[in-house]
């Protein structure tokens, strides 16, 4: 047997409650103990279960660290935590008065390409870095706080190498 995926329970803000909600339901919670938000085990768009821990017969990973997925693999929609972070980054873009309206729109498009890791991601990373440098360090720090957990490792290293 090749194993099976358990179902993850995650709050709508992205805090992992239980990566093994089926096999260890005693750890499930209706609300997050970190932020008080409701928890989910299914995609809110298509109702498919959120993949959790992968059970492999005869193997126990003592260094296992579950990272919540960003998008549903069945319908492609962002999970609530990804959507909330994207929205926060878009709203932050709107607040950057040091950028022109056109630059703010370019920044928003770049954020979407970076988070979705599209073929335009390399161009988007360069544009994002240029615009963030123009916006200043406080804006750069705020974007890092919002985006660092929802961009891929490769994108993260390009934008924030240290």
Short mmCIF file of C-alpha atoms in Angstrom, two decimals:
data_model
loop_
_atom_site.label_atom_id
_atom_site.label_comp_id
_atom_site.label_asym_id
_atom_site.label_seq_id
_atom_site.Cartn_x
_atom_site.Cartn_y
_atom_site.Cartn_z
CA UNK A 1 0.00 0.00 0.00
CA UNK A 2 1.25 3.48 -0.90
CA UNK A 3 -0.44 5.28 1.96
CA UNK A 4 -3.16 7.90 2.14
CA UNK A 5 -3.73 11.56 2.86
CA UNK A 6 -5.45 12.52 6.05
CA UNK A 7 -7.66 15.61 6.14
CA UNK A 8 -6.23 18.83 7.54
CA UNK A 9 -8.16 21.15 9.81
CA UNK A 10 -7.07 24.77 9.40
CA UNK A 11 -8.59 28.02 10.63
CA UNK A 12 -9.69 30.46 7.95
CA UNK A 13 -6.67 32.64 8.82
CA UNK A 14 -4.26 29.79 8.01
CA UNK A 15 -3.32 28.44 11.45
CA UNK A 16 -2.97 24.65 11.33
CA UNK A 17 -5.17 23.03 13.96
CA UNK A 18 -4.73 19.37 13.04
CA UNK A 19 -3.04 17.86 9.98
CA UNK A 20 -4.59 14.50 10.91
CA UNK A 21 -8.22 15.40 11.64
CA UNK A 22 -9.56 11.99 10.51
CA UNK A 23 -7.06 9.73 12.26
CA UNK A 24 -6.75 11.93 15.36
CA UNK A 25 -10.08 13.76 15.78
CA UNK A 26 -9.37 14.28 19.48
CA UNK A 27 -7.16 17.23 18.43
CA UNK A 28 -9.86 18.92 16.35
CA UNK A 29 -11.27 22.29 17.39
CA UNK A 30 -14.23 24.31 16.16
CA UNK A 31 -12.30 27.55 16.57
CA UNK A 32 -8.63 28.48 16.43
CA UNK A 33 -6.94 28.91 19.78
CA UNK A 34 -4.54 31.48 18.23
CA UNK A 35 -7.01 33.88 16.62
CA UNK A 36 -10.53 32.65 17.41
CA UNK A 37 -11.47 32.12 13.75
CA UNK A 38 -13.61 29.17 12.67
CA UNK A 39 -11.85 26.09 11.35
CA UNK A 40 -12.43 24.22 8.10
CA UNK A 41 -11.54 20.81 6.66
CA UNK A 42 -12.98 21.37 3.19
CA UNK A 43 -12.50 23.86 0.38
CA UNK A 44 -15.20 26.49 0.68
CA UNK A 45 -15.55 26.64 -3.12
CA UNK A 46 -15.82 22.97 -4.15
CA UNK A 47 -16.11 21.16 -0.79
CA UNK A 48 -13.16 18.83 -1.44
CA UNK A 49 -11.18 17.89 1.66
CA UNK A 50 -7.96 19.76 2.46
CA UNK A 51 -5.03 17.35 2.13
CA UNK A 52 -3.25 16.83 5.42
CA UNK A 53 -0.60 14.44 6.65
CA UNK A 54 0.40 11.65 4.25
CA UNK A 55 0.27 8.32 6.09
CA UNK A 56 2.91 5.92 4.78
CA UNK A 57 2.75 2.36 6.13
CA UNK A 58 5.84 1.47 8.18
CA UNK A 59 7.17 5.03 8.25
CA UNK A 60 6.88 7.73 10.90
CA UNK A 61 8.34 11.16 10.13
CA UNK A 62 9.41 12.64 13.45
CA UNK A 63 10.48 15.90 11.76
CA UNK A 64 7.15 16.38 9.98
CA UNK A 65 5.95 19.96 9.63
CA UNK A 66 2.66 20.48 7.81
CA UNK A 67 2.42 23.59 5.64
CA UNK A 68 -1.11 24.60 4.63
CA UNK A 69 -1.71 24.59 0.88
CA UNK A 70 -2.33 27.94 -0.80
CA UNK A 71 -4.83 26.85 -3.45
CA UNK A 72 -7.33 24.00 -3.75
CA UNK A 73 -5.93 21.33 -6.10
CA UNK A 74 -9.44 20.40 -7.22
CA UNK A 75 -10.95 23.78 -8.19
CA UNK A 76 -7.91 26.10 -8.19
CA UNK A 77 -9.47 28.67 -5.88
CA UNK A 78 -7.39 30.19 -3.11
CA UNK A 79 -8.07 28.86 0.37
CA UNK A 80 -9.44 31.54 2.74
CA UNK A 81 -6.03 32.28 4.29
CA UNK A 82 -4.47 32.80 0.87
CA UNK A 83 -7.37 34.97 -0.24
CA UNK A 84 -7.15 37.07 2.93
CA UNK A 85 -3.39 37.60 2.48
CA UNK A 86 -3.84 38.50 -1.18
CA UNK A 87 -6.55 40.98 -0.23
CA UNK A 88 -4.35 42.51 2.49
CA UNK A 89 -1.45 42.90 0.04
CA UNK A 90 -3.78 44.48 -2.56
CA UNK A 91 -5.14 46.90 0.06
CA UNK A 92 -1.62 47.79 1.18
CA UNK A 93 -0.77 48.53 -2.47
CA UNK A 94 -3.64 51.03 -2.56
CA UNK A 95 -2.19 52.84 0.49
CA UNK A 96 1.20 53.56 -1.08
CA UNK A 97 0.89 57.24 -1.96
CA UNK A 98 4.57 57.34 -2.92
CA UNK A 99 3.62 55.28 -6.00
CA UNK A 100 1.53 56.54 -8.92
CA UNK A 101 -1.85 54.95 -9.57
CA UNK A 102 -0.33 53.08 -12.53
CA UNK A 103 2.52 51.78 -10.35
CA UNK A 104 0.06 50.63 -7.67
CA UNK A 105 -1.88 48.68 -10.31
CA UNK A 106 1.34 47.11 -11.59
CA UNK A 107 2.26 46.18 -8.03
CA UNK A 108 -1.12 44.47 -7.51
CA UNK A 109 -0.74 42.47 -10.73
CA UNK A 110 2.81 41.52 -9.71
CA UNK A 111 1.58 40.28 -6.33
CA UNK A 112 -0.97 38.04 -8.00
CA UNK A 113 1.67 36.58 -10.36
CA UNK A 114 4.12 36.07 -7.48
CA UNK A 115 1.62 34.29 -5.22
CA UNK A 116 0.27 32.12 -8.03
CA UNK A 117 3.82 31.41 -9.29
CA UNK A 118 2.81 31.97 -12.91
CA UNK A 119 5.20 31.97 -15.90
CA UNK A 120 5.33 35.76 -15.39
CA UNK A 121 6.68 35.34 -11.84
CA UNK A 122 10.29 36.24 -12.69
CA UNK A 123 9.20 39.47 -14.36
CA UNK A 124 6.77 40.10 -11.50
CA UNK A 125 9.49 39.58 -8.86
CA UNK A 126 11.73 42.16 -10.53
CA UNK A 127 8.85 44.63 -10.87
CA UNK A 128 7.75 44.00 -7.27
CA UNK A 129 11.26 44.59 -5.91
CA UNK A 130 11.64 47.82 -7.91
CA UNK A 131 8.28 49.21 -6.81
CA UNK A 132 8.75 48.18 -3.18
CA UNK A 133 12.17 49.85 -3.11
CA UNK A 134 10.50 53.03 -4.34
CA UNK A 135 7.75 52.69 -1.69
CA UNK A 136 10.31 52.43 1.12
CA UNK A 137 11.40 50.07 3.89
CA UNK A 138 8.22 50.23 6.03
CA UNK A 139 6.15 49.16 3.00
CA UNK A 140 8.68 46.45 2.12
CA UNK A 141 8.54 45.10 5.68
CA UNK A 142 4.73 45.11 5.65
CA UNK A 143 4.62 43.20 2.35
CA UNK A 144 7.11 40.67 3.70
CA UNK A 145 4.92 40.09 6.78
CA UNK A 146 1.88 39.52 4.57
CA UNK A 147 3.37 37.49 1.73
CA UNK A 148 6.25 35.46 3.17
CA UNK A 149 4.04 32.48 4.07
CA UNK A 150 2.08 32.27 0.81
CA UNK A 151 4.79 32.56 -1.83
CA UNK A 152 6.81 29.57 -2.98
CA UNK A 153 10.26 28.94 -1.53
CA UNK A 154 11.90 29.88 -4.86
CA UNK A 155 10.03 33.20 -5.04
CA UNK A 156 10.75 33.89 -1.36
CA UNK A 157 14.49 33.49 -1.97
CA UNK A 158 14.37 35.86 -4.95
CA UNK A 159 12.56 38.60 -3.07
CA UNK A 160 13.98 38.13 0.44
CA UNK A 161 17.32 36.31 0.04
CA UNK A 162 18.31 36.46 3.72
#
